Short mmCIF file of N, CA and C in Angstrom, two decimals:
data_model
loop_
_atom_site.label_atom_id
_atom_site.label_comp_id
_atom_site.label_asym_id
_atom_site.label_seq_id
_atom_site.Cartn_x
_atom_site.Cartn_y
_atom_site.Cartn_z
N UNK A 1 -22.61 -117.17 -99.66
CA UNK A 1 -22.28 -118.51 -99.27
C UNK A 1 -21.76 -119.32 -100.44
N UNK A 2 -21.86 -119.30 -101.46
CA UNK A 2 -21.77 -119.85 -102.44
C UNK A 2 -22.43 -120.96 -103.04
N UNK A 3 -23.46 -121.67 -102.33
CA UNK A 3 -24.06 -123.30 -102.12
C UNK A 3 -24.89 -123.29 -103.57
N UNK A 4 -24.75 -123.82 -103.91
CA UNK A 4 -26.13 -124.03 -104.61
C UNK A 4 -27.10 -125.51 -104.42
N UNK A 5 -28.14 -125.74 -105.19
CA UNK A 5 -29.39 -126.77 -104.90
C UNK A 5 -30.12 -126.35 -104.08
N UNK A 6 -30.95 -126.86 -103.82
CA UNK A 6 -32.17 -126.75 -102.90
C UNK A 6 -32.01 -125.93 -101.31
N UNK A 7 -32.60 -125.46 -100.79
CA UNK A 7 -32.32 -124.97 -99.34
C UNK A 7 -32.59 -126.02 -98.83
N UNK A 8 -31.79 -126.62 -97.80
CA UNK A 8 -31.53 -127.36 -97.07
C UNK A 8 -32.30 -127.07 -95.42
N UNK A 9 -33.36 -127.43 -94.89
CA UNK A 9 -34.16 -127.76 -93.81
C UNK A 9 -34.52 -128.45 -92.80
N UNK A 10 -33.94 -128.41 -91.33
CA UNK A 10 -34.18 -128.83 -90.55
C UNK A 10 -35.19 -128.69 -89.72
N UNK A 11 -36.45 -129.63 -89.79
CA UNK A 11 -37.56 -129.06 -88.88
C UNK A 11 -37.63 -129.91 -87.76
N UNK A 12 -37.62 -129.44 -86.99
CA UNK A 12 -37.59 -129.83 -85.13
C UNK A 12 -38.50 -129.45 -84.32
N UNK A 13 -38.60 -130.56 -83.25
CA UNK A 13 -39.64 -130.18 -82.24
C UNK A 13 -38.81 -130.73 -80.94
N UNK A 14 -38.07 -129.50 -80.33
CA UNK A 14 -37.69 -129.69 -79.20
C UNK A 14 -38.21 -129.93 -77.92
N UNK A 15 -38.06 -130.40 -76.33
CA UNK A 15 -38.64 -130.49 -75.99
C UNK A 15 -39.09 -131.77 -75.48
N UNK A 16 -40.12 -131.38 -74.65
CA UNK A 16 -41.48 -132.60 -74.31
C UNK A 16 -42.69 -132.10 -74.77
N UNK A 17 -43.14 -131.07 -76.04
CA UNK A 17 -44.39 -131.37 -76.70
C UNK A 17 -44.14 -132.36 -77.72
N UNK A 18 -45.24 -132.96 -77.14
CA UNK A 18 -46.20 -134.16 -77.99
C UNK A 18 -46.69 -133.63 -79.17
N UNK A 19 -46.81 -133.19 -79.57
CA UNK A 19 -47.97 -132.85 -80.88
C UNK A 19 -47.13 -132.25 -81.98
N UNK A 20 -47.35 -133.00 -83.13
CA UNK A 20 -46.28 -132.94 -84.21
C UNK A 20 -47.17 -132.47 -85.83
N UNK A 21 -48.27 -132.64 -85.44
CA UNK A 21 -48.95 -132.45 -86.59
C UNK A 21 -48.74 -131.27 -87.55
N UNK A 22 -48.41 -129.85 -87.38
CA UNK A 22 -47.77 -129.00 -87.59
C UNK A 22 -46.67 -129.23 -88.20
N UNK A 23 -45.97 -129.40 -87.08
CA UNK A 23 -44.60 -129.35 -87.49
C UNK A 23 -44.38 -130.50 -89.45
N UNK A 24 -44.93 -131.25 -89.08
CA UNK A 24 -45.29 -132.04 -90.47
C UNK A 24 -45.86 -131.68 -91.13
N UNK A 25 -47.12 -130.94 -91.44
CA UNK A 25 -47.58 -130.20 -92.41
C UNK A 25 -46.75 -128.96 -93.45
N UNK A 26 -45.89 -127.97 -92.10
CA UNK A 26 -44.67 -127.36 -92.46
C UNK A 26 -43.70 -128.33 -93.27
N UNK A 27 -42.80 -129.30 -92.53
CA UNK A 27 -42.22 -130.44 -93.60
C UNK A 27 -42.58 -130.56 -94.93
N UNK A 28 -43.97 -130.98 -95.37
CA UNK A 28 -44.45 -131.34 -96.53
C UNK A 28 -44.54 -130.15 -97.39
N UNK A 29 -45.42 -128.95 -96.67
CA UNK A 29 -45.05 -127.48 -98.10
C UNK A 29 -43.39 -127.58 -98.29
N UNK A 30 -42.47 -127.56 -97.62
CA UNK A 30 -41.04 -127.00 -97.93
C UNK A 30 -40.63 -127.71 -98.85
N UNK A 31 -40.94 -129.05 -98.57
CA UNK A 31 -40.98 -130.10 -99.56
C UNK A 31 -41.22 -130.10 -100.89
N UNK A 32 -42.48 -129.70 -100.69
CA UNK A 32 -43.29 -129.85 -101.79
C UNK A 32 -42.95 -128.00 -102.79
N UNK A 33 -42.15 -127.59 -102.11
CA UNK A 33 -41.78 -126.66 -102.23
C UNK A 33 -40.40 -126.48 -103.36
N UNK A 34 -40.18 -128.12 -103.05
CA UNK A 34 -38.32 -127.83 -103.75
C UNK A 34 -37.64 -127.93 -102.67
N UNK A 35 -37.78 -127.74 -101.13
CA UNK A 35 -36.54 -128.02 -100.24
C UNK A 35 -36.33 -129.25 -99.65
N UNK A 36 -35.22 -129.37 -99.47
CA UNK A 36 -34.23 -131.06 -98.86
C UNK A 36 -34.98 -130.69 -97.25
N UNK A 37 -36.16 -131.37 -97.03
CA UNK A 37 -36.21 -130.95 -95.71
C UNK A 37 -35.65 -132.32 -94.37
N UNK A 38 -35.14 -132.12 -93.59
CA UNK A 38 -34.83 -133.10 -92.18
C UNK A 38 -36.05 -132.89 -91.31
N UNK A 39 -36.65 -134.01 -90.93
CA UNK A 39 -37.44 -134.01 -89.95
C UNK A 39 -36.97 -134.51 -89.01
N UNK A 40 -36.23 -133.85 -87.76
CA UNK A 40 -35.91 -134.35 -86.13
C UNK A 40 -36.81 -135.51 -85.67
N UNK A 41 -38.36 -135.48 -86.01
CA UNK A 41 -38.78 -136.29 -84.77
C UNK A 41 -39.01 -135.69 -83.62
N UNK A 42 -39.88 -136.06 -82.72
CA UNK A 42 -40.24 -135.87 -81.55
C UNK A 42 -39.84 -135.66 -80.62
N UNK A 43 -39.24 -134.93 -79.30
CA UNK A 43 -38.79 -134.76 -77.63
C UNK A 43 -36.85 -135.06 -78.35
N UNK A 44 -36.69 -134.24 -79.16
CA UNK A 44 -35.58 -133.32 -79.58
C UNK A 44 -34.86 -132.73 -78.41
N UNK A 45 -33.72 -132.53 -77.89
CA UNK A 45 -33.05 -131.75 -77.47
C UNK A 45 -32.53 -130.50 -78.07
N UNK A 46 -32.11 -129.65 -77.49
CA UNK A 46 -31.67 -128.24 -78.44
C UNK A 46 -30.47 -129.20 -79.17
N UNK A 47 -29.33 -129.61 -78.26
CA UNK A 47 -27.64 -130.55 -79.06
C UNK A 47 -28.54 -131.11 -80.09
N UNK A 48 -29.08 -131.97 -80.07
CA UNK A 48 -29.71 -132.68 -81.22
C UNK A 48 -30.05 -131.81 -82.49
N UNK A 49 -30.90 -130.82 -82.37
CA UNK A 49 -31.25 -130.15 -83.40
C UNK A 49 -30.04 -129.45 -83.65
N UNK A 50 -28.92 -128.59 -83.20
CA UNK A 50 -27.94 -128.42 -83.57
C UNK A 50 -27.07 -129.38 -84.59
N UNK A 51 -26.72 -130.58 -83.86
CA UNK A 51 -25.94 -131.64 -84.55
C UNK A 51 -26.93 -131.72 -85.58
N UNK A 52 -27.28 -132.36 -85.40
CA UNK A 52 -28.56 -132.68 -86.96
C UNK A 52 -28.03 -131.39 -88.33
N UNK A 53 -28.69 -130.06 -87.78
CA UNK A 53 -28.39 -129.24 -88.58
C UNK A 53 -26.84 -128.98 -89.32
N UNK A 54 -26.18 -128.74 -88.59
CA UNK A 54 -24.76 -129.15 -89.01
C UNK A 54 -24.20 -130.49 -89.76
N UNK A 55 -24.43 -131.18 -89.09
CA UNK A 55 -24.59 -132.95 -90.13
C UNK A 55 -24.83 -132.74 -91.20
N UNK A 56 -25.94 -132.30 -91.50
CA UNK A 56 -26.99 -132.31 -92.52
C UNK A 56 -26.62 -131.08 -93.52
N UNK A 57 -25.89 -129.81 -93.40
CA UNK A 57 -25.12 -128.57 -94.05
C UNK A 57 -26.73 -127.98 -94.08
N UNK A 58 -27.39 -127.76 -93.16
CA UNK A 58 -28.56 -127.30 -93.26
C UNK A 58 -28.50 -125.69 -93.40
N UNK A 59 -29.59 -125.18 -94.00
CA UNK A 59 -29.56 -123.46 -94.64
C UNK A 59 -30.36 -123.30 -93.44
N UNK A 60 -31.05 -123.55 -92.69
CA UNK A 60 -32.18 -123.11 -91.56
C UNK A 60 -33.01 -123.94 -90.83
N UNK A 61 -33.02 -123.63 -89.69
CA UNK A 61 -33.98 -124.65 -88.27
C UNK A 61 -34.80 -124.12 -88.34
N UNK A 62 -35.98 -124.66 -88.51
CA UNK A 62 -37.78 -124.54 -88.36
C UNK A 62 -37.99 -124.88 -86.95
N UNK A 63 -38.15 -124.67 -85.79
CA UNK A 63 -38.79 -125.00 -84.47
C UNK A 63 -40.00 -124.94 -84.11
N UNK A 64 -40.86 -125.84 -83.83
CA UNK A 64 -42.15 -125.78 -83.67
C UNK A 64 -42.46 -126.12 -82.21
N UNK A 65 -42.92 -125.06 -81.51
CA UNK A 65 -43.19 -125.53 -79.93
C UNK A 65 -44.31 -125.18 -79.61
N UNK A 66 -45.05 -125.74 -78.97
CA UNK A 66 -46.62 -125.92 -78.42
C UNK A 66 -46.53 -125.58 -77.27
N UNK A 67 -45.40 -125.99 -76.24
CA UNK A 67 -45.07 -126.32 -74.76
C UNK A 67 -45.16 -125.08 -74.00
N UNK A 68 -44.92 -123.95 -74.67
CA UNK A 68 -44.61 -122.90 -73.59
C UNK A 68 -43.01 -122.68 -72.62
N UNK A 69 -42.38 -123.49 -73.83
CA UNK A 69 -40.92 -123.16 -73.44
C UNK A 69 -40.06 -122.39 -74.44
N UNK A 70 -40.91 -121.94 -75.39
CA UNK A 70 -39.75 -121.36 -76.35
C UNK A 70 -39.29 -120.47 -76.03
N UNK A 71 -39.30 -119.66 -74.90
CA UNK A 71 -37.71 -118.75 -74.60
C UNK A 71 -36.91 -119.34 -74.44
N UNK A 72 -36.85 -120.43 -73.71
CA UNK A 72 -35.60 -121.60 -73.42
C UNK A 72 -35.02 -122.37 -74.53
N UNK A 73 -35.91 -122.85 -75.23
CA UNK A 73 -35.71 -124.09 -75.86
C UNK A 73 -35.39 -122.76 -77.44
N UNK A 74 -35.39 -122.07 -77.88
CA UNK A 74 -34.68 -120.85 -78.90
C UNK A 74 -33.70 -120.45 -78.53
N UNK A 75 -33.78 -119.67 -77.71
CA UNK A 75 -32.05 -119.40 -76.63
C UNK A 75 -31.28 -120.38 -76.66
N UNK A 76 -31.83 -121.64 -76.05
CA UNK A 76 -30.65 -122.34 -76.08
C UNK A 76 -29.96 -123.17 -77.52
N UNK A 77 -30.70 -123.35 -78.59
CA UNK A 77 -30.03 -123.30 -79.89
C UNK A 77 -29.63 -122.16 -80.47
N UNK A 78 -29.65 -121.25 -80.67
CA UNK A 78 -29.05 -120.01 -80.89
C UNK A 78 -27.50 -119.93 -80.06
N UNK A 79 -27.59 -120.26 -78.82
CA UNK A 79 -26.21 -120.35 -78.04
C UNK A 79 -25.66 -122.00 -78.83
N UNK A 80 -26.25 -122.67 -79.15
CA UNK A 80 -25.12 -123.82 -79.21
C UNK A 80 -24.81 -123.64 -80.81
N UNK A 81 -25.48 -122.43 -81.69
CA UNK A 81 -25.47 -122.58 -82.79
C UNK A 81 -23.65 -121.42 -82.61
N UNK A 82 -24.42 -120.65 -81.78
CA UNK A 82 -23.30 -119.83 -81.81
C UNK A 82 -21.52 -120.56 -81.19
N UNK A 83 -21.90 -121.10 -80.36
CA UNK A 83 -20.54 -122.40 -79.65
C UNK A 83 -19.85 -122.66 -80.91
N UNK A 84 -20.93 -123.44 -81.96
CA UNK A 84 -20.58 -124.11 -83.16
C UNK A 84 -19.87 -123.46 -84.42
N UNK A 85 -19.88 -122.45 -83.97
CA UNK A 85 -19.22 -121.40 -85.32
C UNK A 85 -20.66 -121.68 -86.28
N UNK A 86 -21.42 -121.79 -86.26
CA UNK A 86 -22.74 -121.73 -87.34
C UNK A 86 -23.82 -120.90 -86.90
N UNK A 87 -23.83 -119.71 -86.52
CA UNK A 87 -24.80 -118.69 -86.79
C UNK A 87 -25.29 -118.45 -88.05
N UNK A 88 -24.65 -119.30 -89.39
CA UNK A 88 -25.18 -118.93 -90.56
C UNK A 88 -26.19 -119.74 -91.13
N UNK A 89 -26.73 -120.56 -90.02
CA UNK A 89 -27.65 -121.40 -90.11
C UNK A 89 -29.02 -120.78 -89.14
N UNK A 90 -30.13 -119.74 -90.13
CA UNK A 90 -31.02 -119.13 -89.66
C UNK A 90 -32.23 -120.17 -88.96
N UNK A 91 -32.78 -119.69 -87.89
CA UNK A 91 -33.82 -119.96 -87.08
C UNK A 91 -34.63 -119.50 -87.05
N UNK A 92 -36.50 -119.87 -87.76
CA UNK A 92 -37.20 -119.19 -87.37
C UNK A 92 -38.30 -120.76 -86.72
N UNK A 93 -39.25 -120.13 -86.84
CA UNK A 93 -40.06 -121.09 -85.86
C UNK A 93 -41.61 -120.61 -86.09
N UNK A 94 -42.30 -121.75 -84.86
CA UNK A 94 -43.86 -120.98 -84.96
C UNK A 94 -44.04 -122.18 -83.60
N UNK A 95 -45.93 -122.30 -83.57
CA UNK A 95 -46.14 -122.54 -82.74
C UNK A 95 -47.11 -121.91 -81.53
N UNK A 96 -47.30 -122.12 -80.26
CA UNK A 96 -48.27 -121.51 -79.42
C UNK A 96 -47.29 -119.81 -78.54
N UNK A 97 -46.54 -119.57 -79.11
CA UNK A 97 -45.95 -118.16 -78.85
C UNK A 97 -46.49 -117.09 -78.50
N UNK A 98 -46.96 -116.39 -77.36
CA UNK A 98 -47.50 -115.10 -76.96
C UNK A 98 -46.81 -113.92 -77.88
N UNK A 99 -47.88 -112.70 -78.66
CA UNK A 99 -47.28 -111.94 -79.52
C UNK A 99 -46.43 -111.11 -78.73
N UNK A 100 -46.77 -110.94 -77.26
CA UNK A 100 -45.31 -110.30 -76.30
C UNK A 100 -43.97 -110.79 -76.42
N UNK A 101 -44.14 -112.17 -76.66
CA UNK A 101 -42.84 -112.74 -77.01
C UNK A 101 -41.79 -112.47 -78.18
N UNK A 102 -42.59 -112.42 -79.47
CA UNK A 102 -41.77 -112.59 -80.50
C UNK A 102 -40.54 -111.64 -80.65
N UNK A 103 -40.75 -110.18 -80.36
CA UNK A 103 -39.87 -109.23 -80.33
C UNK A 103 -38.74 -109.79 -79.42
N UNK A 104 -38.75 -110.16 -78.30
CA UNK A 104 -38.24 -110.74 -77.66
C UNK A 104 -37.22 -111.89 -78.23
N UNK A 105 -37.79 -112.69 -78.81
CA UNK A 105 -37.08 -113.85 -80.00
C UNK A 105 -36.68 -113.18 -81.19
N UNK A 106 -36.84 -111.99 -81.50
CA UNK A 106 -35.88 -112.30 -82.20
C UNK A 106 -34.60 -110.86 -81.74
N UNK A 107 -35.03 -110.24 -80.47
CA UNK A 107 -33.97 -109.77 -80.46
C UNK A 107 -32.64 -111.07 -79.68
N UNK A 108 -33.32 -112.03 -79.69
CA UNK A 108 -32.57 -113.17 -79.33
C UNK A 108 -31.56 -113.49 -80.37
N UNK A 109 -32.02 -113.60 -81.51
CA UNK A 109 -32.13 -113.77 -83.35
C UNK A 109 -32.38 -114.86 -83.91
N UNK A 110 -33.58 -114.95 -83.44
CA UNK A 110 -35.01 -115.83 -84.16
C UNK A 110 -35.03 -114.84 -85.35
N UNK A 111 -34.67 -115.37 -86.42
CA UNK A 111 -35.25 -114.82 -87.98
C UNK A 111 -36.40 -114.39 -87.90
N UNK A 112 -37.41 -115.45 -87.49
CA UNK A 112 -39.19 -115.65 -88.05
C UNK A 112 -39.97 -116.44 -87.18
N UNK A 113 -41.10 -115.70 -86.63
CA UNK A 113 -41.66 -116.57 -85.87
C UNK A 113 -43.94 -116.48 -86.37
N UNK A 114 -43.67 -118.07 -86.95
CA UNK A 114 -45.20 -117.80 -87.39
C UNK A 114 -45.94 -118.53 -86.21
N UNK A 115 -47.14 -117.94 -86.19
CA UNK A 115 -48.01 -118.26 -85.13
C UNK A 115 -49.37 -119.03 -86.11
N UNK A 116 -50.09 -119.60 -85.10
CA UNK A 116 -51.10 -120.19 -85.98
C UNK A 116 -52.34 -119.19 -86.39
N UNK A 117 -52.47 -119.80 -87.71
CA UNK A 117 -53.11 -119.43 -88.69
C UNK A 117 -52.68 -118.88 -89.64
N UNK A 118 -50.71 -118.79 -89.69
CA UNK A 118 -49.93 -118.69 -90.66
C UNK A 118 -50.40 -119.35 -91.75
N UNK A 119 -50.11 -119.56 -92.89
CA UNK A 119 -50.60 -120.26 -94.20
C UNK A 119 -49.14 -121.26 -94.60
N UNK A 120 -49.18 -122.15 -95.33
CA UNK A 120 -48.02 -123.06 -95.38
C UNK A 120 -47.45 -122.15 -96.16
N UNK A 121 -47.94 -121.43 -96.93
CA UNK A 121 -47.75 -120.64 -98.19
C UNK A 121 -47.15 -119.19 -97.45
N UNK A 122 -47.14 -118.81 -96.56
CA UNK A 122 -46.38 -117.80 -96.31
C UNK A 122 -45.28 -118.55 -95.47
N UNK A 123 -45.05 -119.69 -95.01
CA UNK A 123 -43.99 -119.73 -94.93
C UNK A 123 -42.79 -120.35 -95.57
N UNK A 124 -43.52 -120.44 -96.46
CA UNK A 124 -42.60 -120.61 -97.99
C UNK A 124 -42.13 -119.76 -98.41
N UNK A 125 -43.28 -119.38 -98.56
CA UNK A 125 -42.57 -117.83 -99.42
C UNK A 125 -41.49 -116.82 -98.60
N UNK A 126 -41.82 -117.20 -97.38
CA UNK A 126 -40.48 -116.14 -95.84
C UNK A 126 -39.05 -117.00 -96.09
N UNK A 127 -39.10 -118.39 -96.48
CA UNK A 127 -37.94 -119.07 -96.72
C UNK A 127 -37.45 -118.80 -98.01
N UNK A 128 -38.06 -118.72 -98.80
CA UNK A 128 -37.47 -118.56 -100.52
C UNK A 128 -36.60 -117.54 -100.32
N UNK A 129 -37.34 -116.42 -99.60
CA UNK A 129 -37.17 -115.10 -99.38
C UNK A 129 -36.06 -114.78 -98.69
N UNK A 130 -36.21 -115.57 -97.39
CA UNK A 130 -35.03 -114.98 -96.38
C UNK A 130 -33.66 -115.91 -96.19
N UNK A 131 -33.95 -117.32 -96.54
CA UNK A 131 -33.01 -118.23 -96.56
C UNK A 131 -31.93 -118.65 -97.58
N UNK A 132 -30.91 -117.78 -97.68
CA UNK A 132 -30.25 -117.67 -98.64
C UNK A 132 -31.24 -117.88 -100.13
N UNK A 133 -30.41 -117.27 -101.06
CA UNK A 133 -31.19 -117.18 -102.23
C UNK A 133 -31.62 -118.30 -103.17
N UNK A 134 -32.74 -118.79 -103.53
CA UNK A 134 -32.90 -120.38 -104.02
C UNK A 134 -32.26 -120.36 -105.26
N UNK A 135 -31.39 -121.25 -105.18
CA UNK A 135 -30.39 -121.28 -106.72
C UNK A 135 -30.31 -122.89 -107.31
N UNK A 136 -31.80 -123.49 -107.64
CA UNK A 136 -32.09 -125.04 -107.55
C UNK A 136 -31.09 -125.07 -108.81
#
């Protein structure tokens, strides 16, 4: 890609879950991490988190869903990422996800999907790692 500075982060909560506490705790390690992170805010649309990400020259969407819609609500950013000519903007996520699911997401191509009791610290370290190379 050529970019350099910080990885650039969009964390989103699509949807109608309420509960954000997560998703903000994630925010603050990436942060606190060295990354430019975007926080969406609350009852997000998939367009929204798309635009946002693009706006923003974001390196990767964090999705955090509680709701029990993330086949929908992943699929359908992945398709608008793809509309957008920006598939090079990786997606992983976490959240209340059945482990039947994940294979599933990412043969969708969900990068990463942490479930709870992930550590903030491993998903730092999956971004350093997988999100283009950190070149602060």
């Amino acid at each position: 890609m050529g970019v350099s500075g910080p990885i650039r982060v969009v964390v989103a909560k699509p949807g109608l879950d309420g509960h954000d506490r997560g998703a903000k705790v994630i925010a603050r390690a990436l942060r606190d991490a060295g990354m430019e992170v975007i926080y969406t805010g609350l009852h997000q649309t998939p367009e929204q988190v798309v635009d946002t990400a693009i706006q923003e020259d974001a390196d990767a969407i964090g999705l955090s869903i509680l709701s029990g819609a993330h086949m929908t609500l992943f699929a359908k950013v992945l398709e608008l990422l793809k509309e957008r000519d920006a598939l090079d903007i990786k997606v992983f996520g976490g959240g209340i996800i059945p482990q039947g699911d994940i294979p599933l997401l990412k043969d969708l191509g969900v990068a990463e999907i942490f479930t709870p009791g992930a550590t903030t610290g491993a998903v730092v370290d999956w971004v350093n790692a997988n999100i283009r190379q950190n070149v602060a």
